[in-house]
PDB file of C-alpha atoms in Angstrom:
ATOM      1  CA  UNK A   1     -16.457  29.129 -46.096  1.00 41.00           C
ATOM      2  CA  UNK A   2     -12.849  27.170 -46.578  1.00 41.00           C
ATOM      3  CA  UNK A   3     -11.733  30.543 -45.312  1.00 41.00           C
ATOM      4  CA  UNK A   4     -13.481  30.373 -42.229  1.00 39.00           C
ATOM      5  CA  UNK A   5     -12.173  26.271 -41.497  1.00 42.00           C
ATOM      6  CA  UNK A   6      -9.100  27.747 -41.859  1.00 41.00           C
ATOM      7  CA  UNK A   7      -9.303  30.665 -39.630  1.00 43.00           C
ATOM      8  CA  UNK A   8     -10.562  28.189 -36.809  1.00 44.00           C
ATOM      9  CA  UNK A   9      -8.000  25.434 -37.282  1.00 45.00           C
ATOM     10  CA  UNK A  10      -5.665  26.929 -35.444  1.00 49.00           C
ATOM     11  CA  UNK A  11      -7.739  27.806 -32.393  1.00 48.00           C
ATOM     12  CA  UNK A  12      -9.066  24.966 -32.136  1.00 53.00           C
ATOM     13  CA  UNK A  13      -5.559  22.745 -32.742  1.00 47.00           C
ATOM     14  CA  UNK A  14      -4.600  25.804 -29.805  1.00 46.00           C
ATOM     15  CA  UNK A  15      -7.545  24.164 -27.682  1.00 43.00           C
ATOM     16  CA  UNK A  16      -6.612  20.822 -27.984  1.00 41.00           C
ATOM     17  CA  UNK A  17      -2.904  21.169 -26.853  1.00 40.00           C
ATOM     18  CA  UNK A  18      -4.339  22.990 -24.022  1.00 43.00           C
ATOM     19  CA  UNK A  19      -5.884  20.136 -22.787  1.00 39.00           C
ATOM     20  CA  UNK A  20      -3.663  17.812 -22.925  1.00 41.00           C
ATOM     21  CA  UNK A  21      -0.998  20.525 -21.172  1.00 41.00           C
ATOM     22  CA  UNK A  22      -3.022  20.427 -18.599  1.00 43.00           C
ATOM     23  CA  UNK A  23      -4.596  16.799 -18.255  1.00 43.00           C
ATOM     24  CA  UNK A  24      -0.893  16.134 -18.456  1.00 43.00           C
ATOM     25  CA  UNK A  25       0.060  18.964 -14.999  1.00 39.00           C
ATOM     26  CA  UNK A  26      -2.666  17.616 -13.091  1.00 39.00           C
ATOM     27  CA  UNK A  27      -0.969  13.739 -13.763  1.00 37.00           C
ATOM     28  CA  UNK A  28       2.323  14.893 -12.732  1.00 37.00           C
ATOM     29  CA  UNK A  29       1.023  16.767  -9.618  1.00 38.00           C
ATOM     30  CA  UNK A  30      -0.945  13.982  -8.496  1.00 39.00           C
ATOM     31  CA  UNK A  31       2.060  11.715  -9.243  1.00 40.00           C
ATOM     32  CA  UNK A  32       4.032  13.827  -7.120  1.00 42.00           C
ATOM     33  CA  UNK A  33       1.448  14.267  -3.965  1.00 47.00           C
ATOM     34  CA  UNK A  34       1.278  10.759  -3.898  1.00 55.00           C
ATOM     35  CA  UNK A  35       4.630   9.873  -4.034  1.00 83.00           C
ATOM     36  CA  UNK A  36       7.009  10.339  -0.328  1.00 95.00           C
ATOM     37  CA  UNK A  37       9.956  12.288  -0.949  1.00 95.00           C
ATOM     38  CA  UNK A  38      13.258  11.317   0.520  1.00 97.00           C
ATOM     39  CA  UNK A  39      13.311  12.786   4.089  1.00 97.00           C
ATOM     40  CA  UNK A  40      15.322  12.323   7.479  1.00 98.00           C
ATOM     41  CA  UNK A  41      13.002  11.023   9.707  1.00 98.00           C
ATOM     42  CA  UNK A  42      15.037  12.008  13.675  1.00 98.00           C
ATOM     43  CA  UNK A  43      13.881   9.689  16.487  1.00 98.00           C
ATOM     44  CA  UNK A  44      14.073  12.402  18.877  1.00 97.00           C
ATOM     45  CA  UNK A  45      11.153  14.267  16.511  1.00 97.00           C
ATOM     46  CA  UNK A  46       8.561  11.525  16.189  1.00 98.00           C
ATOM     47  CA  UNK A  47       5.292  12.419  19.157  1.00 97.00           C
ATOM     48  CA  UNK A  48       5.420   9.346  21.396  1.00 97.00           C
ATOM     49  CA  UNK A  49       1.133   7.962  21.623  1.00 97.00           C
ATOM     50  CA  UNK A  50       0.523   6.178  25.142  1.00 94.00           C
ATOM     51  CA  UNK A  51      -1.822   3.225  23.697  1.00 87.00           C
ATOM     52  CA  UNK A  52      -2.576   0.641  27.218  1.00 84.00           C
ATOM     53  CA  UNK A  53       0.384  -2.313  26.959  1.00 93.00           C
ATOM     54  CA  UNK A  54       2.700  -0.045  24.786  1.00 95.00           C
ATOM     55  CA  UNK A  55       3.656   3.241  22.711  1.00 97.00           C
ATOM     56  CA  UNK A  56       3.616   4.047  19.127  1.00 96.00           C
ATOM     57  CA  UNK A  57       5.467   6.622  17.735  1.00 98.00           C
ATOM     58  CA  UNK A  58       4.687   6.917  13.273  1.00 98.00           C
ATOM     59  CA  UNK A  59       7.317   7.767  11.158  1.00 98.00           C
ATOM     60  CA  UNK A  60       5.776   7.232   7.788  1.00 98.00           C
ATOM     61  CA  UNK A  61       2.426   6.974   5.873  1.00 97.00           C
ATOM     62  CA  UNK A  62       1.918   7.429   2.149  1.00 97.00           C
ATOM     63  CA  UNK A  63       3.049   5.343  -1.081  1.00 97.00           C
ATOM     64  CA  UNK A  64       6.066   5.784  -3.197  1.00 96.00           C
ATOM     65  CA  UNK A  65       7.145   4.627  -7.229  1.00 94.00           C
ATOM     66  CA  UNK A  66       6.384   0.951  -6.026  1.00 96.00           C
ATOM     67  CA  UNK A  67       4.155   0.667  -2.748  1.00 97.00           C
ATOM     68  CA  UNK A  68       0.322   1.583  -2.668  1.00 97.00           C
ATOM     69  CA  UNK A  69       1.182   1.813   0.797  1.00 96.00           C
ATOM     70  CA  UNK A  70       4.034   2.298   2.878  1.00 98.00           C
ATOM     71  CA  UNK A  71       3.512   2.557   6.618  1.00 97.00           C
ATOM     72  CA  UNK A  72       6.513   2.447   9.379  1.00 98.00           C
ATOM     73  CA  UNK A  73       5.894   2.556  13.150  1.00 97.00           C
ATOM     74  CA  UNK A  74       8.333   1.799  16.102  1.00 98.00           C
ATOM     75  CA  UNK A  75       6.380   0.460  18.946  1.00 97.00           C
ATOM     76  CA  UNK A  76       8.229   0.071  22.885  1.00 97.00           C
ATOM     77  CA  UNK A  77       5.784  -2.723  24.483  1.00 97.00           C
ATOM     78  CA  UNK A  78       6.242  -2.468  28.815  1.00 96.00           C
ATOM     79  CA  UNK A  79       8.042  -5.574  30.025  1.00 96.00           C
ATOM     80  CA  UNK A  80       5.765  -9.098  29.497  1.00 94.00           C
ATOM     81  CA  UNK A  81       3.249  -7.002  27.351  1.00 94.00           C
ATOM     82  CA  UNK A  82       2.048  -8.182  23.941  1.00 93.00           C
ATOM     83  CA  UNK A  83       2.014  -5.978  21.007  1.00 90.00           C
ATOM     84  CA  UNK A  84      -1.454  -4.851  19.400  1.00 77.00           C
ATOM     85  CA  UNK A  85      -3.196  -7.740  18.022  1.00 69.00           C
ATOM     86  CA  UNK A  86      -2.382  -8.549  14.483  1.00 65.00           C
ATOM     87  CA  UNK A  87      -3.902 -10.180  12.198  1.00 62.00           C
ATOM     88  CA  UNK A  88      -2.585 -12.738   8.751  1.00 71.00           C
ATOM     89  CA  UNK A  89      -3.313  -9.583   6.511  1.00 81.00           C
ATOM     90  CA  UNK A  90      -4.920 -10.187   3.326  1.00 88.00           C
ATOM     91  CA  UNK A  91      -2.566  -8.704   0.609  1.00 94.00           C
ATOM     92  CA  UNK A  92       0.279  -6.833   3.596  1.00 95.00           C
ATOM     93  CA  UNK A  93       3.894  -7.563   4.154  1.00 96.00           C
ATOM     94  CA  UNK A  94       5.344  -6.621   7.346  1.00 96.00           C
ATOM     95  CA  UNK A  95       8.657  -6.611   8.169  1.00 97.00           C
ATOM     96  CA  UNK A  96      10.239  -5.796  11.707  1.00 97.00           C
ATOM     97  CA  UNK A  97      13.574  -5.033  13.210  1.00 98.00           C
ATOM     98  CA  UNK A  98      14.154  -5.207  16.724  1.00 98.00           C
ATOM     99  CA  UNK A  99      15.540  -1.301  18.377  1.00 98.00           C
ATOM    100  CA  UNK A 100      16.562  -2.679  21.803  1.00 98.00           C
ATOM    101  CA  UNK A 101      15.559  -5.062  24.525  1.00 98.00           C
ATOM    102  CA  UNK A 102      13.786  -8.957  23.843  1.00 97.00           C
ATOM    103  CA  UNK A 103      11.053 -10.123  21.982  1.00 97.00           C
ATOM    104  CA  UNK A 104       9.471 -13.208  21.673  1.00 97.00           C
ATOM    105  CA  UNK A 105       7.888 -13.270  17.353  1.00 95.00           C
ATOM    106  CA  UNK A 106       5.844 -15.998  16.796  1.00 93.00           C
ATOM    107  CA  UNK A 107       5.345 -16.621  13.156  1.00 92.00           C
ATOM    108  CA  UNK A 108       3.160 -19.086  11.841  1.00 88.00           C
ATOM    109  CA  UNK A 109       3.170 -20.714  14.624  1.00 89.00           C
ATOM    110  CA  UNK A 110       6.805 -21.109  15.688  1.00 92.00           C
ATOM    111  CA  UNK A 111       7.941 -18.679  18.775  1.00 94.00           C
ATOM    112  CA  UNK A 112      11.867 -16.920  18.515  1.00 96.00           C
ATOM    113  CA  UNK A 113      13.188 -15.134  20.979  1.00 96.00           C
ATOM    114  CA  UNK A 114      15.378 -11.908  19.658  1.00 96.00           C
ATOM    115  CA  UNK A 115      17.404  -9.583  20.336  1.00 97.00           C
ATOM    116  CA  UNK A 116      18.409  -5.987  18.821  1.00 97.00           C
ATOM    117  CA  UNK A 117      19.153  -5.985  15.453  1.00 98.00           C
ATOM    118  CA  UNK A 118      17.400  -9.133  15.137  1.00 98.00           C
ATOM    119  CA  UNK A 119      14.545  -9.216  11.897  1.00 98.00           C
ATOM    120  CA  UNK A 120      11.043 -11.542  11.155  1.00 97.00           C
ATOM    121  CA  UNK A 121       9.313 -10.972   7.683  1.00 97.00           C
ATOM    122  CA  UNK A 122       5.486 -12.449   7.530  1.00 95.00           C
ATOM    123  CA  UNK A 123       4.135 -13.024   4.407  1.00 95.00           C
ATOM    124  CA  UNK A 124       0.506 -12.496   3.773  1.00 95.00           C
ATOM    125  CA  UNK A 125      -1.880 -14.762   4.601  1.00 91.00           C
ATOM    126  CA  UNK A 126       0.259 -15.577   8.096  1.00 90.00           C
ATOM    127  CA  UNK A 127      -0.519 -15.129  11.640  1.00 86.00           C
ATOM    128  CA  UNK A 128       2.099 -13.540  13.565  1.00 89.00           C
ATOM    129  CA  UNK A 129       2.150 -12.461  17.290  1.00 92.00           C
ATOM    130  CA  UNK A 130       4.982  -9.932  19.604  1.00 95.00           C
ATOM    131  CA  UNK A 131       5.711  -9.982  23.355  1.00 95.00           C
ATOM    132  CA  UNK A 132       7.960  -8.801  25.498  1.00 97.00           C
ATOM    133  CA  UNK A 133      10.572 -11.060  26.549  1.00 96.00           C
ATOM    134  CA  UNK A 134      12.586  -9.268  28.775  1.00 95.00           C
ATOM    135  CA  UNK A 135      12.063  -7.491  31.936  1.00 95.00           C
ATOM    136  CA  UNK A 136      12.435  -3.875  30.231  1.00 97.00           C
ATOM    137  CA  UNK A 137      11.071  -2.018  27.471  1.00 97.00           C
ATOM    138  CA  UNK A 138      11.595  -3.096  24.117  1.00 98.00           C
ATOM    139  CA  UNK A 139      10.988  -1.530  20.660  1.00 98.00           C
ATOM    140  CA  UNK A 140      10.427  -2.819  17.509  1.00 98.00           C
ATOM    141  CA  UNK A 141      10.524  -0.428  14.027  1.00 98.00           C
ATOM    142  CA  UNK A 142       7.507  -2.250  11.630  1.00 97.00           C
ATOM    143  CA  UNK A 143       6.818  -2.062   8.445  1.00 97.00           C
ATOM    144  CA  UNK A 144       3.726  -2.634   6.797  1.00 96.00           C
ATOM    145  CA  UNK A 145       3.493  -2.399   2.164  1.00 97.00           C
ATOM    146  CA  UNK A 146       1.720  -3.226  -0.149  1.00 97.00           C
ATOM    147  CA  UNK A 147       3.149  -2.946  -3.558  1.00 97.00           C
ATOM    148  CA  UNK A 148       1.398  -1.199  -6.605  1.00 97.00           C
ATOM    149  CA  UNK A 149       1.753  -4.547  -9.307  1.00 96.00           C
ATOM    150  CA  UNK A 150      -0.316  -7.786  -8.400  1.00 96.00           C
ATOM    151  CA  UNK A 151       0.260 -10.069  -5.646  1.00 97.00           C
ATOM    152  CA  UNK A 152       2.313 -13.071  -6.072  1.00 97.00           C
ATOM    153  CA  UNK A 153       1.470 -15.925  -3.381  1.00 96.00           C
ATOM    154  CA  UNK A 154       3.404 -18.683  -5.315  1.00 97.00           C
ATOM    155  CA  UNK A 155       7.278 -16.702  -6.076  1.00 98.00           C
ATOM    156  CA  UNK A 156       7.149 -15.646  -2.636  1.00 96.00           C
ATOM    157  CA  UNK A 157       7.365 -19.377  -1.484  1.00 96.00           C
ATOM    158  CA  UNK A 158       9.097 -19.816  -3.448  1.00 97.00           C
ATOM    159  CA  UNK A 159      11.818 -17.364  -2.570  1.00 97.00           C
ATOM    160  CA  UNK A 160      11.676 -18.769   0.957  1.00 96.00           C
ATOM    161  CA  UNK A 161       7.676 -17.608   2.254  1.00 96.00           C
ATOM    162  CA  UNK A 162       8.140 -15.687   5.990  1.00 96.00           C
ATOM    163  CA  UNK A 163      11.133 -15.807   8.285  1.00 96.00           C
ATOM    164  CA  UNK A 164      12.584 -14.995  11.398  1.00 96.00           C
ATOM    165  CA  UNK A 165      16.899 -13.367  11.622  1.00 97.00           C
ATOM    166  CA  UNK A 166      18.431 -13.229  14.628  1.00 96.00           C
ATOM    167  CA  UNK A 167      21.252 -10.497  14.745  1.00 97.00           C
ATOM    168  CA  UNK A 168      24.203 -12.882  17.189  1.00 94.00           C
ATOM    169  CA  UNK A 169      23.858 -15.785  13.846  1.00 95.00           C
ATOM    170  CA  UNK A 170      24.512 -13.431  11.020  1.00 96.00           C
ATOM    171  CA  UNK A 171      28.468 -13.785   9.749  1.00 96.00           C
ATOM    172  CA  UNK A 172      29.931 -10.288   8.633  1.00 97.00           C
ATOM    173  CA  UNK A 173      32.135  -9.651   5.737  1.00 98.00           C
ATOM    174  CA  UNK A 174      35.152  -7.322   6.134  1.00 98.00           C
ATOM    175  CA  UNK A 175      35.308  -4.738   3.714  1.00 98.00           C
ATOM    176  CA  UNK A 176      38.255  -1.980   3.178  1.00 97.00           C
ATOM    177  CA  UNK A 177      35.822   0.865   5.046  1.00 98.00           C
ATOM    178  CA  UNK A 178      34.605  -1.619   8.231  1.00 98.00           C
ATOM    179  CA  UNK A 179      31.923  -4.314   7.748  1.00 98.00           C
ATOM    180  CA  UNK A 180      29.126  -5.798   6.130  1.00 98.00           C
ATOM    181  CA  UNK A 181      25.971  -8.229   7.097  1.00 98.00           C
ATOM    182  CA  UNK A 182      24.025  -9.719   4.886  1.00 98.00           C
ATOM    183  CA  UNK A 183      20.006 -10.769   5.758  1.00 98.00           C
ATOM    184  CA  UNK A 184      18.249 -11.279   2.532  1.00 97.00           C
ATOM    185  CA  UNK A 185      17.715 -10.637  -1.421  1.00 98.00           C
ATOM    186  CA  UNK A 186      14.441 -12.218  -2.890  1.00 98.00           C
ATOM    187  CA  UNK A 187      11.551 -11.598  -4.207  1.00 98.00           C
ATOM    188  CA  UNK A 188       7.960 -11.042  -1.584  1.00 98.00           C
ATOM    189  CA  UNK A 189       5.125 -11.290  -3.165  1.00 98.00           C
ATOM    190  CA  UNK A 190       4.338  -7.129  -3.502  1.00 98.00           C
ATOM    191  CA  UNK A 191       8.224  -6.575  -5.161  1.00 98.00           C
ATOM    192  CA  UNK A 192      10.278  -7.979  -7.293  1.00 97.00           C
ATOM    193  CA  UNK A 193      13.169  -7.287  -5.536  1.00 97.00           C
ATOM    194  CA  UNK A 194      13.951  -6.685  -1.368  1.00 98.00           C
ATOM    195  CA  UNK A 195      17.029  -6.872  -0.569  1.00 98.00           C
ATOM    196  CA  UNK A 196      18.709  -5.693   2.698  1.00 98.00           C
ATOM    197  CA  UNK A 197      22.211  -5.625   5.020  1.00 98.00           C
ATOM    198  CA  UNK A 198      24.273  -3.528   7.552  1.00 98.00           C
ATOM    199  CA  UNK A 199      27.440  -1.362   6.374  1.00 98.00           C
ATOM    200  CA  UNK A 200      29.793  -0.488   9.784  1.00 98.00           C
ATOM    201  CA  UNK A 201      31.730   2.416   8.265  1.00 98.00           C
ATOM    202  CA  UNK A 202      35.309   3.313   9.959  1.00 98.00           C
ATOM    203  CA  UNK A 203      35.293   6.813  11.152  1.00 97.00           C
ATOM    204  CA  UNK A 204      35.341   9.670   8.522  1.00 96.00           C
ATOM    205  CA  UNK A 205      34.818   7.361   5.621  1.00 98.00           C
ATOM    206  CA  UNK A 206      31.524   7.340   3.179  1.00 97.00           C
ATOM    207  CA  UNK A 207      29.781   5.121   1.755  1.00 97.00           C
ATOM    208  CA  UNK A 208      29.957   5.396  -1.863  1.00 95.00           C
ATOM    209  CA  UNK A 209      30.340   8.302  -4.183  1.00 96.00           C
ATOM    210  CA  UNK A 210      27.088   9.951  -4.484  1.00 97.00           C
ATOM    211  CA  UNK A 211      24.905   7.809  -6.493  1.00 97.00           C
ATOM    212  CA  UNK A 212      21.508   6.957  -8.057  1.00 97.00           C
ATOM    213  CA  UNK A 213      19.287   3.438  -8.662  1.00 97.00           C
ATOM    214  CA  UNK A 214      16.554   2.678  -9.265  1.00 97.00           C
ATOM    215  CA  UNK A 215      16.010   0.850  -5.864  1.00 97.00           C
ATOM    216  CA  UNK A 216      13.892   2.663  -3.092  1.00 98.00           C
ATOM    217  CA  UNK A 217      14.892   2.714  -0.091  1.00 98.00           C
ATOM    218  CA  UNK A 218      15.544   3.162   3.957  1.00 98.00           C
ATOM    219  CA  UNK A 219      18.539   3.876   6.076  1.00 98.00           C
ATOM    220  CA  UNK A 220      17.718   2.994   9.756  1.00 98.00           C
ATOM    221  CA  UNK A 221      21.235   4.217  12.236  1.00 98.00           C
ATOM    222  CA  UNK A 222      21.972   1.817  14.106  1.00 98.00           C
ATOM    223  CA  UNK A 223      25.575   3.280  15.899  1.00 97.00           C
ATOM    224  CA  UNK A 224      27.466   6.584  15.367  1.00 97.00           C
ATOM    225  CA  UNK A 225      26.871  10.099  13.674  1.00 96.00           C
ATOM    226  CA  UNK A 226      26.556  10.527  10.228  1.00 98.00           C
ATOM    227  CA  UNK A 227      26.120  12.786   7.782  1.00 98.00           C
ATOM    228  CA  UNK A 228      22.997  12.343   4.370  1.00 98.00           C
ATOM    229  CA  UNK A 229      23.804  14.034   1.100  1.00 98.00           C
ATOM    230  CA  UNK A 230      19.928  13.469  -0.731  1.00 98.00           C
ATOM    231  CA  UNK A 231      20.020  15.721  -4.109  1.00 97.00           C
ATOM    232  CA  UNK A 232      22.337  18.540  -3.380  1.00 97.00           C
ATOM    233  CA  UNK A 233      21.723  18.730   0.469  1.00 98.00           C
ATOM    234  CA  UNK A 234      22.966  17.154   3.937  1.00 98.00           C
ATOM    235  CA  UNK A 235      21.244  16.202   6.911  1.00 98.00           C
ATOM    236  CA  UNK A 236      23.120  14.863  10.503  1.00 98.00           C
ATOM    237  CA  UNK A 237      21.470  11.927  11.135  1.00 98.00           C
ATOM    238  CA  UNK A 238      21.926   9.715  14.598  1.00 97.00           C
ATOM    239  CA  UNK A 239      20.794   6.470  16.554  1.00 98.00           C
ATOM    240  CA  UNK A 240      17.218   5.450  15.383  1.00 98.00           C
ATOM    241  CA  UNK A 241      17.294   8.106  12.784  1.00 98.00           C
ATOM    242  CA  UNK A 242      15.186   6.400   9.566  1.00 98.00           C
ATOM    243  CA  UNK A 243      16.130   7.991   6.175  1.00 98.00           C
ATOM    244  CA  UNK A 244      13.966   7.452   2.793  1.00 98.00           C
ATOM    245  CA  UNK A 245      15.114   7.676  -0.194  1.00 98.00           C
ATOM    246  CA  UNK A 246      13.031   7.605  -3.504  1.00 97.00           C
ATOM    247  CA  UNK A 247      14.523   5.992  -6.532  1.00 96.00           C
ATOM    248  CA  UNK A 248      16.798   7.504  -8.004  1.00 96.00           C
ATOM    249  CA  UNK A 249      17.647  10.732  -5.178  1.00 97.00           C
ATOM    250  CA  UNK A 250      21.201  11.027  -5.537  1.00 98.00           C
ATOM    251  CA  UNK A 251      22.398   9.687  -1.733  1.00 98.00           C
ATOM    252  CA  UNK A 252      25.052   8.618  -0.011  1.00 98.00           C
ATOM    253  CA  UNK A 253      25.840   8.286   4.048  1.00 98.00           C
ATOM    254  CA  UNK A 254      29.365  10.005   5.758  1.00 98.00           C
ATOM    255  CA  UNK A 255      30.942   8.630   8.312  1.00 98.00           C
ATOM    256  CA  UNK A 256      31.888  12.359  10.576  1.00 95.00           C
ATOM    257  CA  UNK A 257      32.061  10.822  14.100  1.00 93.00           C
ATOM    258  CA  UNK A 258      35.224   9.554  15.912  1.00 94.00           C
ATOM    259  CA  UNK A 259      33.657   6.256  16.164  1.00 96.00           C
ATOM    260  CA  UNK A 260      32.841   3.325  13.986  1.00 98.00           C
ATOM    261  CA  UNK A 261      28.917   3.932  12.705  1.00 98.00           C
ATOM    262  CA  UNK A 262      26.237   1.129  11.460  1.00 98.00           C
ATOM    263  CA  UNK A 263      23.277   0.998  10.391  1.00 98.00           C
ATOM    264  CA  UNK A 264      20.732  -1.292   7.740  1.00 98.00           C
ATOM    265  CA  UNK A 265      20.459  -0.288   4.732  1.00 98.00           C
ATOM    266  CA  UNK A 266      17.410  -2.365   2.362  1.00 96.00           C
ATOM    267  CA  UNK A 267      16.736  -1.574  -0.883  1.00 98.00           C
ATOM    268  CA  UNK A 268      13.243  -2.755  -3.353  1.00 98.00           C
ATOM    269  CA  UNK A 269      11.433  -2.495  -6.582  1.00 97.00           C
ATOM    270  CA  UNK A 270       8.917  -3.552  -8.479  1.00 93.00           C
TER     271      UNK A 270
END
């Protein structure tokens, strides 16, 4: 009996090891599929969908290491028209960036007229609305997301809550490569840190050597033609293009145009 048991033991251990490896592989594959890869989303390749008084362009829809759900959409409003109805989301935050035109943005009863580059942030459970305040079309990017960790409304309130930031009211700081414009750096109800700024780079300058960080990041090109280095590959990007950078992916940006470029960079982590 002892001999039979000893002969079966290696087979049993191999079986257990095989099951363990298959389980781990399944989890890793699910995680890889669940997380959005780093990518350059070209404005010219986005499909436009006309709906009543607005046109939408879907850019990103999925999840990331930090976000259970992440959606980025570009919306173009006809003159004088309102955006698609937006209720006070229970557990979703929204960030709006004006691409062009003039918008009236209302958050929790306060309305401001916003031009290109302006930003609005709405906490969960806050009523908000958008309408075109000009006589030409107006386009904005809308980021909607839900974190993977439990929501913390009180943390967001302590950090300042919802806000609207007008591009023309923000100061710039000169750098040795151009200049920088800071928007915010704070925790939110969904994220432990959310930071946003713009960087202007002179011709032939690079943002920094290729590097990594734990924060996930979006780069939004405002003006100029640039080259993105992402994990060994290089991609061209132009105004309107959106770049998603996953956590710990090597990257940098180079201004390969003849004029100064400028881009939004916003990073977040749990």
